[in-house]
Amino acid sequence: MAPDGGKGDGGKGGVWKSGRGRGRNVPKGRQFEDEALAEVRALLGDRPRRRDLLIEHLHLIQDAHGHLSARHLRALAEEMNLPMAEIWEVASFYAHFDLVREDETPPPALTIRVCDSLSCELAGADALAQALADGLDPAEIRVVRAPCMGRCDTAPVLELGHNHIDHATPAKVEAAIAAGDTHPHLPDYEDLAAYRAGGGYETLKSLRASGDWEAVQDKVLASGLRGLGGAGFPSGKKWGFVRANPGPRLMAVNGDEGEPGTFKDRYYLERNPHTFLEGMLIAAWAVEAERVYLYMRDEYPVSIEILRREIKALEDEALVDEGFIDLRRGAGAYICGEESAMIESIEGKRGLPRHRPPYVAQVGIFDRPTLVHNIETLYWVARVCREGPEVLSGTEKNGRKGLRSYSVSGRVAKPGVYLLPAGSTIRDVIDAAGGMAEGHAFKAYQPGGPSSGLLPASIDDVPLDFDTLQPLGSFIGSAAVVVLSDKDSAKAAALNMLKFFEKESCGQCTPCRVGCEKAVKLMQAERWDRGLLEELAQAMADASICGLGQAAPNPIRLTMTHFPDEI
């Protein structure tokens, strides 16, 4: 035995105890600063430090300082008792967070996000972005390109701070900057008092008092209502699936309508928010949800503010318990429109889609059975419960029953949301939007966002509804209709769609992550390699985890099928 009693260190207890030699006085990694910790604590106030609130806390720091500095993230890690690496990986996943390392310069105080989706591209977004970049001081104002902001009816659109400028021009931007107009503008909408004056929430109160959830479910099924976020699953059936699992149960509302060309949810929220909110509370009652998580995309600051005010009004009127509706703010990630990715984000994580099964009706938020509905779906739940199933089922056209909210943009005279029979064809939709824009002839259309690809004008007699477009290799999805004219290139439109998927792929699975990148490179060639693109499309469709990678090849395949002369 060594003379030091077996310690082998001369009896001094070793470097870890003495602090000398190679021993550490502090933990590994960045050390938090007292000043930064005080600043973070002041921002968080008395809010809980729960793990699922991480993204909400990141928003507080980003909003206050215009970026996320390494010192503030380290302080947040200390305050929430989380590893710095975990904070960093979550924050870096979302496009609306600006991470700044110690040796980096923070972005300017003001950011302009110019939408580069298909509708805005057709309306001149490229020239607008270039003019702004050339005409503004980059040290004072940052100009970046951003995906669809859900304002396709007023393209081109940009966001100045949190103020959306419709039909944007450099002159409008300069005027808004000079006026300091960087905050959202709320439109006139039906508030709680006006909604209740027209009988609002009486249906909910009656159901809570003596309602039979199965009878309500049958009424919703009789209406023919299907999920209007894009999947089209019969809405009433979800309630039974969720209730079949033991409680406590939860509910999530998917307000992340990020499919380019889609703006119907925003349309309803900015006009009749309480019709949606009553439908949401009816669905929550039906499954006995313990709490509702209302997840809204960060690109909708107006809708978020309206909901914040009206949820507070509901609490003040004791129509809901305080905290029952938990309004969550996304951070710029299209993938969070996929229900399991949204749930991951609600839990404060990166929005990575989950492998299924199990399905979210069994294992959802915090591993609890979770009901997931879209904004517009719940709008119609309220109307069906109040007016009867005939409000939808009573309309029939071309053998299809129901109504569909079409978001229409592109080369039409009057872009907007049009409520039409579900059996409407593209010709009906264009007619409702005032016909083609002056000087434009109908060439092609996107029936349901980029995921649905492009169809030619010659296919103009097919009802734009669930199940009718699948034989054509397309689908209705969220009914985001973008109309192209003889002045537009189908090849360029398809490339725009794939560039979007390339940017928005979550990166979890190789077929989607690498496939979108390779597709963009191949599509930028003067002539497409059809064989290689088809092989790539097949691999993506077969092997991708979620709908993003599975549907991303649709623009490629349909362009090759219907517009071979362009490629």
Coordinates of C-alpha atoms in Angstrom, one line a residue:
M1 CA 0.0 0.0 0.0
A2 CA 1.2 3.5 -0.8
P3 CA 2.5 5.6 2.2
D4 CA -0.4 8.0 1.7
G5 CA -3.0 5.4 2.6
G6 CA -3.7 4.2 -0.9
K7 CA -4.7 7.5 -2.3
G8 CA -1.5 7.8 -4.4
D9 CA -1.6 11.6 -4.0
G10 CA 0.6 12.1 -1.0
G11 CA -2.4 12.2 1.3
K12 CA -3.7 15.5 0.0
G13 CA -7.0 14.2 -1.4
G14 CA -6.3 14.6 -5.2
V15 CA -6.6 17.4 -7.6
W16 CA -10.5 17.3 -7.6
K17 CA -10.5 18.1 -3.9
S18 CA -7.6 20.4 -3.7
G19 CA -8.5 22.6 -6.8
R20 CA -4.9 22.5 -7.9
G21 CA -3.4 20.9 -10.9
R22 CA -5.9 20.0 -13.5
G23 CA -8.9 20.2 -11.3
R24 CA -11.8 22.5 -12.2
N25 CA -13.2 25.2 -10.0
V26 CA -16.2 25.7 -12.4
P27 CA -18.3 23.3 -14.5
K28 CA -17.4 22.6 -18.2
G29 CA -18.8 24.9 -20.8
R30 CA -20.0 28.5 -20.8
Q31 CA -20.5 30.2 -17.5
F32 CA -23.5 32.3 -16.9
E33 CA -23.2 36.0 -16.2
D34 CA -25.0 37.4 -13.2
E35 CA -26.2 40.4 -15.2
A36 CA -27.6 38.2 -18.0
L37 CA -29.3 35.9 -15.5
A38 CA -31.0 38.9 -13.9
E39 CA -32.2 40.1 -17.3
V40 CA -33.7 36.7 -18.2
R41 CA -35.4 36.4 -14.8
A42 CA -36.9 39.9 -15.3
L43 CA -38.3 38.8 -18.7
L44 CA -39.7 35.5 -17.4
G45 CA -41.2 37.2 -14.3
D46 CA -43.4 34.7 -12.4
R47 CA -44.0 32.4 -15.4
P48 CA -43.3 28.8 -14.6
R49 CA -39.9 27.4 -15.7
R50 CA -41.4 24.2 -17.1
R51 CA -39.6 22.5 -20.0
D52 CA -42.6 22.8 -22.3
L53 CA -42.4 26.6 -22.1
L54 CA -38.9 26.8 -23.5
I55 CA -40.1 28.2 -26.9
E56 CA -42.3 30.7 -25.2
H57 CA -39.3 31.9 -23.1
L58 CA -37.1 32.1 -26.2
H59 CA -39.8 34.4 -27.8
L60 CA -39.6 36.7 -24.7
I61 CA -35.9 37.1 -25.1
Q62 CA -36.0 37.5 -28.9
D63 CA -38.8 40.1 -28.7
A64 CA -37.0 42.1 -26.0
H65 CA -33.5 42.1 -27.5
G66 CA -34.0 41.4 -31.2
H67 CA -31.9 38.2 -31.1
L68 CA -30.8 35.4 -28.8
S69 CA -27.3 36.0 -27.5
A70 CA -25.2 33.2 -26.2
R71 CA -25.0 34.9 -22.8
H72 CA -28.8 35.0 -22.5
L73 CA -29.2 31.4 -23.7
R74 CA -26.7 30.3 -21.1
A75 CA -28.6 32.3 -18.4
L76 CA -31.9 30.7 -19.6
A77 CA -30.2 27.2 -19.4
E78 CA -29.3 28.0 -15.8
E79 CA -32.7 29.3 -14.9
M80 CA -34.6 26.3 -16.5
N81 CA -32.0 23.8 -15.3
L82 CA -31.5 22.6 -18.9
P83 CA -28.3 21.8 -20.8
M84 CA -27.0 24.6 -23.0
A85 CA -26.9 22.2 -25.9
E86 CA -30.6 21.4 -25.6
I87 CA -31.5 25.1 -25.5
W88 CA -29.3 25.7 -28.6
E89 CA -30.7 22.8 -30.6
V90 CA -34.3 23.9 -30.0
A91 CA -33.7 27.6 -30.8
S92 CA -31.6 26.9 -33.9
F93 CA -34.4 24.7 -35.3
Y94 CA -36.8 27.6 -35.8
A95 CA -36.4 30.3 -38.4
H96 CA -37.7 33.2 -36.3
F97 CA -35.0 32.9 -33.7
D98 CA -31.7 34.7 -34.4
L99 CA -28.9 33.0 -32.5
V100 CA -25.7 35.1 -31.9
R101 CA -22.5 33.6 -30.6
E102 CA -20.0 35.6 -28.5
D103 CA -17.8 36.7 -31.5
E104 CA -20.8 37.5 -33.8
T105 CA -22.5 40.8 -34.5
P106 CA -26.2 40.9 -33.7
P107 CA -28.6 41.5 -36.6
P108 CA -30.0 45.0 -37.0
A109 CA -32.9 46.1 -34.8
L110 CA -35.3 46.0 -37.7
T111 CA -35.9 43.0 -40.0
I112 CA -38.0 43.0 -43.2
R113 CA -39.2 39.5 -44.3
V114 CA -40.2 39.4 -47.9
C115 CA -42.5 36.5 -48.8
D116 CA -41.1 34.4 -51.7
S117 CA -43.9 31.9 -52.1
L118 CA -45.4 31.2 -55.5
S119 CA -48.2 33.8 -55.4
C120 CA -45.8 36.5 -54.2
E121 CA -43.2 35.5 -56.8
L122 CA -45.8 35.9 -59.5
A123 CA -46.5 39.3 -58.1
G124 CA -42.9 40.5 -58.3
A125 CA -41.4 39.5 -54.9
D126 CA -37.9 39.0 -56.4
A127 CA -37.7 42.5 -57.7
L128 CA -39.2 43.9 -54.5
A129 CA -36.6 42.1 -52.3
Q130 CA -33.7 43.2 -54.5
A131 CA -34.9 46.8 -54.5
L132 CA -35.2 46.9 -50.7
A133 CA -31.8 45.2 -50.3
D134 CA -30.2 47.8 -52.7
G135 CA -32.0 50.8 -51.2
L136 CA -31.7 50.3 -47.5
D137 CA -28.7 50.4 -45.1
P138 CA -27.9 46.8 -44.2
A139 CA -26.4 48.0 -40.9
E140 CA -29.8 49.4 -39.9
I141 CA -32.3 47.1 -41.6
R142 CA -32.0 43.5 -42.5
V143 CA -33.9 42.2 -45.6
V144 CA -34.5 38.5 -45.7
R145 CA -36.6 36.2 -47.9
A146 CA -39.3 34.2 -46.0
P147 CA -41.8 31.5 -46.8
C148 CA -45.6 32.1 -47.2
M149 CA -47.1 34.5 -44.7
G150 CA -50.7 33.5 -45.4
R151 CA -51.5 36.8 -47.2
C152 CA -51.4 35.5 -50.8
D153 CA -54.5 37.5 -51.7
T154 CA -52.6 40.8 -51.3
A155 CA -49.3 39.7 -52.9
P156 CA -46.5 40.7 -52.9
V157 CA -46.4 40.9 -49.1
L158 CA -43.7 41.6 -46.5
E159 CA -43.4 41.8 -42.8
L160 CA -41.8 44.9 -41.3
G161 CA -41.1 44.0 -37.7
H162 CA -44.6 42.6 -37.0
N163 CA -46.5 44.8 -39.4
H164 CA -47.6 43.2 -42.6
I165 CA -47.6 45.4 -45.7
D166 CA -49.9 44.2 -48.4
H167 CA -49.3 45.0 -52.1
A168 CA -45.9 46.0 -50.9
T169 CA -43.7 48.6 -52.7
P170 CA -40.4 50.2 -51.7
A171 CA -42.3 53.5 -51.2
K172 CA -44.8 51.9 -48.7
V173 CA -41.9 50.3 -46.8
E174 CA -40.0 53.7 -46.6
A175 CA -43.2 55.4 -45.3
A176 CA -43.8 52.7 -42.7
I177 CA -40.1 52.9 -41.5
A178 CA -40.3 56.7 -41.2
A179 CA -43.5 56.4 -39.2
G180 CA -42.1 53.6 -36.9
D181 CA -45.0 51.5 -38.0
T182 CA -43.7 48.0 -37.1
H183 CA -46.6 46.6 -35.1
P184 CA -49.6 44.5 -36.1
H185 CA -52.8 46.3 -37.0
L186 CA -56.0 44.7 -35.8
P187 CA -59.0 44.8 -38.1
D188 CA -62.6 45.2 -37.0
Y189 CA -63.9 41.8 -35.9
E190 CA -66.7 40.2 -33.9
D191 CA -65.7 40.4 -30.3
L192 CA -67.2 38.4 -27.4
A193 CA -70.0 40.9 -26.7
A194 CA -71.2 41.0 -30.3
Y195 CA -71.0 37.2 -30.6
R196 CA -73.0 36.6 -27.4
A197 CA -75.6 39.1 -28.6
G198 CA -76.3 36.9 -31.5
G199 CA -76.7 33.8 -29.4
G200 CA -73.1 32.8 -29.2
Y201 CA -72.0 30.2 -26.6
E202 CA -75.6 29.2 -25.9
T203 CA -75.0 25.9 -27.7
L204 CA -71.9 25.3 -25.6
K205 CA -73.7 26.1 -22.3
S206 CA -76.6 23.8 -23.2
L207 CA -74.2 20.9 -24.0
R208 CA -72.3 21.4 -20.8
A209 CA -75.5 21.3 -18.9
S210 CA -77.2 18.3 -20.4
G211 CA -75.5 17.3 -23.7
D212 CA -74.8 13.9 -25.0
W213 CA -71.4 13.8 -26.7
E214 CA -72.3 10.8 -28.9
A215 CA -75.3 12.6 -30.2
V216 CA -73.2 15.6 -31.1
Q217 CA -70.6 13.3 -32.7
D218 CA -73.4 11.8 -34.8
K219 CA -74.5 15.3 -35.9
V220 CA -71.0 16.2 -37.0
L221 CA -70.7 12.9 -38.9
A222 CA -74.1 13.5 -40.5
S223 CA -72.8 16.8 -41.8
G224 CA -70.0 15.1 -43.7
L225 CA -67.4 17.4 -42.0
R226 CA -63.9 16.3 -42.7
G227 CA -60.6 17.6 -41.4
L228 CA -59.9 20.9 -43.2
G229 CA -56.2 21.1 -42.4
G230 CA -55.5 18.9 -45.4
A231 CA -55.8 15.3 -44.3
G232 CA -59.6 15.1 -44.7
F233 CA -60.3 12.6 -41.9
P234 CA -64.0 12.5 -40.8
S235 CA -64.0 14.9 -37.9
G236 CA -66.5 13.3 -35.6
K237 CA -64.8 9.9 -35.7
K238 CA -61.7 11.5 -33.9
W239 CA -63.8 12.1 -30.8
G240 CA -64.6 8.4 -30.3
F241 CA -61.0 7.4 -30.9
V242 CA -59.7 9.8 -28.2
R243 CA -62.4 8.9 -25.7
A244 CA -61.6 5.2 -26.1
N245 CA -58.4 5.9 -24.3
P246 CA -58.3 6.6 -20.5
G247 CA -57.9 10.1 -19.3
P248 CA -56.7 12.6 -18.5
R249 CA -57.1 13.7 -22.1
L250 CA -55.8 16.9 -23.9
M251 CA -56.7 18.8 -27.0
A252 CA -54.4 20.5 -29.5
V253 CA -55.6 23.0 -32.1
N254 CA -53.5 23.2 -35.3
G255 CA -53.3 26.9 -36.3
D256 CA -50.1 26.5 -38.2
E257 CA -51.5 26.7 -41.8
G258 CA -48.1 27.1 -43.4
E259 CA -49.0 25.5 -46.8
P260 CA -48.1 28.2 -49.3
G261 CA -51.2 29.6 -50.8
T262 CA -53.4 28.9 -47.7
F263 CA -55.0 31.7 -45.7
K264 CA -58.5 30.5 -44.9
D265 CA -57.9 30.0 -41.2
R266 CA -56.5 33.6 -40.9
Y267 CA -59.6 34.8 -42.8
Y268 CA -62.0 33.3 -40.2
L269 CA -59.9 34.2 -37.2
E270 CA -59.7 37.9 -38.2
R271 CA -63.4 38.1 -38.7
N272 CA -65.3 35.6 -36.4
P273 CA -62.8 34.3 -33.8
H274 CA -65.6 33.2 -31.4
T275 CA -67.3 30.9 -33.9
F276 CA -64.0 29.0 -33.9
L277 CA -63.5 29.3 -30.2
E278 CA -67.0 27.9 -29.4
G279 CA -66.4 25.0 -31.8
M280 CA -63.1 24.4 -30.0
L281 CA -64.7 24.3 -26.6
I282 CA -67.5 22.0 -27.8
A283 CA -64.9 19.5 -29.1
A284 CA -62.9 19.8 -25.8
W285 CA -66.1 19.1 -23.9
A286 CA -66.9 16.1 -26.1
V287 CA -63.6 14.4 -25.2
E288 CA -63.4 15.7 -21.7
A289 CA -60.1 17.5 -22.4
E290 CA -58.3 18.7 -19.3
R291 CA -56.6 21.5 -21.3
V292 CA -56.5 23.0 -24.8
Y293 CA -53.2 23.9 -26.4
L294 CA -53.9 26.4 -29.2
Y295 CA -50.8 26.5 -31.5
M296 CA -50.7 29.5 -33.8
R297 CA -48.1 30.2 -36.5
D298 CA -45.8 33.1 -35.6
E299 CA -46.5 34.6 -39.1
Y300 CA -50.0 35.6 -37.8
P301 CA -49.3 38.3 -35.2
V302 CA -52.8 39.8 -35.7
S303 CA -54.6 36.5 -35.2
I304 CA -52.4 35.8 -32.1
E305 CA -53.3 39.2 -30.6
I306 CA -57.0 38.8 -31.3
L307 CA -57.0 35.3 -29.7
R308 CA -55.0 36.6 -26.7
R309 CA -57.6 39.3 -26.1
E310 CA -60.7 37.1 -26.7
I311 CA -59.4 34.2 -24.5
K312 CA -59.0 36.7 -21.7
A313 CA -62.5 37.9 -22.3
L314 CA -63.8 34.3 -22.1
E315 CA -61.9 33.9 -18.8
D316 CA -63.3 37.2 -17.4
E317 CA -66.9 36.0 -18.3
A318 CA -66.2 32.6 -16.6
L319 CA -66.9 30.8 -19.9
V320 CA -63.6 29.0 -19.4
D321 CA -61.3 28.5 -16.4
E322 CA -58.2 30.6 -16.4
G323 CA -55.4 28.7 -18.1
F324 CA -57.7 26.2 -19.7
I325 CA -56.8 27.5 -23.2
D326 CA -53.0 27.6 -23.5
L327 CA -52.1 29.8 -26.4
R328 CA -48.8 28.8 -27.9
R329 CA -46.8 30.7 -30.5
G330 CA -44.9 28.9 -33.2
A331 CA -41.5 30.2 -34.4
G332 CA -41.3 29.7 -38.1
A333 CA -41.4 26.0 -39.1
Y334 CA -43.7 24.7 -41.8
I335 CA -43.1 21.1 -40.5
C336 CA -45.1 22.0 -37.3
G337 CA -48.2 21.9 -39.4
E338 CA -47.8 18.1 -39.2
E339 CA -49.7 17.1 -36.1
S340 CA -47.0 15.1 -34.3
A341 CA -44.4 17.8 -35.1
M342 CA -46.7 20.4 -33.7
I343 CA -47.1 18.3 -30.5
E344 CA -43.3 18.1 -30.2
S345 CA -43.2 21.9 -30.5
I346 CA -45.9 22.3 -27.9
E347 CA -43.7 20.3 -25.6
G348 CA -40.9 22.8 -26.1
K349 CA -38.8 20.7 -28.5
R350 CA -37.7 20.7 -32.1
G351 CA -40.7 20.1 -34.4
L352 CA -39.6 16.6 -35.6
P353 CA -42.5 14.4 -36.8
R354 CA -43.0 11.2 -34.7
H355 CA -43.0 7.7 -36.1
R356 CA -46.5 6.2 -36.0
P357 CA -48.0 4.2 -34.5
P358 CA -48.8 5.1 -31.8
Y359 CA -51.1 7.8 -33.0
V360 CA -51.7 11.1 -31.2
A361 CA -55.2 10.0 -30.2
Q362 CA -53.5 7.4 -28.0
V363 CA -50.1 9.1 -27.2
G364 CA -50.1 12.8 -27.8
I365 CA -49.0 15.8 -25.7
F366 CA -47.1 14.6 -22.7
D367 CA -48.0 11.0 -23.8
R368 CA -51.7 11.7 -23.1
P369 CA -54.5 10.9 -25.5
T370 CA -54.9 14.1 -27.6
L371 CA -57.6 15.4 -29.9
V372 CA -56.2 17.4 -32.8
H373 CA -58.3 19.7 -35.0
N374 CA -57.7 22.5 -37.5
I375 CA -59.0 26.0 -37.0
E376 CA -61.6 25.9 -39.9
T377 CA -62.7 22.4 -38.9
L378 CA -63.7 23.8 -35.4
Y379 CA -65.4 26.8 -37.0
W380 CA -67.7 24.4 -38.8
V381 CA -68.2 22.3 -35.6
A382 CA -69.8 25.3 -34.0
R383 CA -72.0 26.0 -37.0
V384 CA -73.1 22.4 -37.3
C385 CA -74.0 22.2 -33.6
R386 CA -75.9 25.4 -33.8
E387 CA -77.5 25.2 -37.3
G388 CA -77.7 21.4 -37.8
P389 CA -75.8 19.1 -40.2
E390 CA -77.7 20.6 -43.2
V391 CA -75.5 23.7 -43.1
L392 CA -72.9 21.5 -44.9
S393 CA -74.8 18.4 -46.1
G394 CA -77.6 20.5 -47.6
T395 CA -75.3 21.7 -50.4
E396 CA -74.6 19.4 -53.4
K397 CA -72.9 19.9 -56.7
N398 CA -71.4 17.5 -59.2
G399 CA -72.3 14.6 -56.9
R400 CA -70.3 16.1 -53.9
K401 CA -71.9 17.3 -50.7
G402 CA -70.7 20.1 -48.5
L403 CA -68.9 23.5 -48.7
R404 CA -65.2 24.3 -49.2
S405 CA -63.3 27.4 -48.3
Y406 CA -61.0 28.0 -51.3
S407 CA -58.0 30.3 -50.7
V408 CA -57.5 31.7 -54.2
S409 CA -54.5 33.7 -55.4
G410 CA -52.3 34.1 -58.5
R411 CA -53.5 35.4 -61.8
V412 CA -57.2 36.0 -60.9
A413 CA -59.0 39.4 -60.8
K414 CA -60.0 39.2 -57.2
P415 CA -57.9 36.9 -55.0
G416 CA -59.5 35.9 -51.6
V417 CA -61.3 33.2 -49.7
Y418 CA -64.4 31.9 -51.4
L419 CA -66.9 29.6 -49.8
L420 CA -68.2 27.4 -52.6
P421 CA -69.9 24.0 -53.0
A422 CA -67.4 21.2 -52.5
G423 CA -68.1 20.0 -56.1
S424 CA -66.8 23.2 -57.6
T425 CA -64.3 22.9 -60.5
I426 CA -61.4 25.1 -61.1
R427 CA -63.5 27.1 -63.6
D428 CA -66.1 27.7 -60.9
V429 CA -63.3 28.9 -58.5
I430 CA -61.8 31.3 -61.1
D431 CA -65.3 32.6 -61.9
A432 CA -65.9 33.3 -58.2
A433 CA -62.6 35.2 -58.1
G434 CA -63.8 37.5 -60.8
G435 CA -62.2 35.6 -63.7
M436 CA -58.7 35.8 -64.9
A437 CA -56.7 38.9 -64.3
E438 CA -56.8 41.3 -67.2
G439 CA -54.4 40.3 -70.0
H440 CA -53.9 36.7 -68.7
A441 CA -55.1 33.4 -70.1
F442 CA -55.6 30.4 -67.9
K443 CA -52.7 27.9 -68.2
A444 CA -52.3 25.9 -65.0
Y445 CA -53.3 25.7 -61.3
Q446 CA -52.1 24.4 -58.0
P447 CA -55.3 22.9 -56.4
G448 CA -54.1 22.4 -52.8
G449 CA -50.7 24.0 -52.1
P450 CA -47.3 23.0 -53.4
S451 CA -47.8 19.5 -52.1
S452 CA -50.6 19.0 -54.7
G453 CA -48.3 19.9 -57.6
L454 CA -49.6 21.6 -60.9
L455 CA -52.4 20.6 -63.1
P456 CA -53.0 22.0 -66.6
A457 CA -56.0 24.2 -67.7
S458 CA -57.3 21.3 -69.8
I459 CA -58.2 19.4 -66.6
D460 CA -61.0 21.8 -65.7
D461 CA -64.0 19.6 -65.0
V462 CA -62.9 17.7 -61.9
P463 CA -64.5 18.7 -58.6
L464 CA -61.9 20.2 -56.2
D465 CA -62.8 18.1 -53.3
F466 CA -61.5 15.2 -51.1
D467 CA -60.7 12.0 -53.0
T468 CA -61.4 13.4 -56.5
L469 CA -57.9 14.5 -57.4
Q470 CA -56.0 11.4 -56.3
P471 CA -56.4 9.6 -59.6
L472 CA -54.6 12.5 -61.2
G473 CA -51.7 12.3 -58.8
S474 CA -52.8 15.3 -56.8
F475 CA -55.2 16.1 -53.9
I476 CA -57.2 19.0 -52.5
G477 CA -55.3 19.3 -49.2
S478 CA -56.0 22.7 -47.7
A479 CA -57.7 24.0 -50.9
A480 CA -55.0 26.5 -51.6
V481 CA -55.6 27.3 -55.2
V482 CA -52.9 29.3 -57.1
V483 CA -53.8 30.1 -60.7
L484 CA -51.1 30.5 -63.4
S485 CA -51.5 32.1 -66.8
D486 CA -49.9 32.0 -70.2
K487 CA -47.3 34.5 -69.0
D488 CA -46.0 32.0 -66.3
S489 CA -43.6 29.1 -66.5
A490 CA -44.7 25.7 -65.0
K491 CA -41.1 24.8 -64.7
A492 CA -40.3 27.9 -62.6
A493 CA -43.4 27.3 -60.5
A494 CA -42.3 23.7 -59.7
L495 CA -38.8 24.9 -58.8
N496 CA -40.3 27.5 -56.4
M497 CA -42.3 24.7 -54.7
L498 CA -39.2 22.4 -54.3
K499 CA -37.1 25.3 -53.0
F500 CA -39.7 25.7 -50.3
F501 CA -39.6 22.0 -49.4
E502 CA -35.8 22.1 -49.4
K503 CA -35.8 25.0 -46.8
E504 CA -38.6 23.6 -44.7
S505 CA -37.5 19.9 -44.5
C506 CA -36.9 19.2 -40.8
G507 CA -33.9 17.1 -41.7
Q508 CA -34.8 14.1 -39.7
C509 CA -35.0 11.6 -42.5
T510 CA -32.4 11.3 -45.4
P511 CA -34.9 10.7 -48.3
C512 CA -36.5 14.1 -47.6
R513 CA -33.5 16.1 -46.5
V514 CA -31.2 15.0 -49.3
G515 CA -33.9 14.3 -51.8
C516 CA -35.3 17.9 -51.7
E517 CA -31.8 19.3 -52.1
K518 CA -30.9 17.1 -55.0
A519 CA -34.2 17.7 -56.7
V520 CA -33.6 21.5 -56.6
K521 CA -30.2 21.1 -58.2
L522 CA -31.6 18.8 -60.9
M523 CA -34.5 21.1 -61.6
Q524 CA -32.2 24.1 -62.1
A525 CA -30.7 22.4 -65.2
E526 CA -31.7 23.7 -68.6
R527 CA -33.2 20.3 -69.4
W528 CA -34.4 18.0 -66.7
D529 CA -33.1 14.5 -66.4
R530 CA -36.5 12.8 -66.3
G531 CA -35.3 9.3 -65.4
L532 CA -33.1 10.5 -62.5
L533 CA -35.8 12.8 -61.2
E534 CA -38.4 10.0 -61.3
E535 CA -36.1 7.7 -59.4
L536 CA -35.5 10.4 -56.8
A537 CA -39.2 11.1 -56.5
Q538 CA -40.0 7.4 -56.0
A539 CA -37.4 7.1 -53.2
M540 CA -38.7 10.2 -51.5
A541 CA -42.3 9.1 -51.7
D542 CA -41.6 5.6 -50.4
A543 CA -39.1 6.3 -47.6
S544 CA -39.9 9.7 -46.1
I545 CA -41.2 9.7 -42.6
C546 CA -44.0 12.3 -43.0
G547 CA -46.1 14.0 -45.6
L548 CA -43.6 16.7 -46.5
G549 CA -41.1 14.3 -48.1
Q550 CA -43.9 12.0 -49.4
A551 CA -45.7 14.8 -51.3
A552 CA -42.7 16.9 -52.3
P553 CA -42.2 15.0 -55.5
N554 CA -45.7 15.9 -56.8
P555 CA -44.7 19.1 -58.5
I556 CA -41.9 17.3 -60.2
R557 CA -44.0 14.4 -61.5
L558 CA -47.0 16.5 -62.6
T559 CA -44.8 19.1 -64.4
M560 CA -43.1 16.3 -66.3
T561 CA -46.5 14.8 -67.2
H562 CA -48.4 17.9 -68.2
F563 CA -45.7 20.4 -69.3
P564 CA -43.0 18.2 -71.0
D565 CA -42.3 21.0 -73.5
E566 CA -40.9 23.2 -70.8
I567 CA -38.4 20.8 -69.3

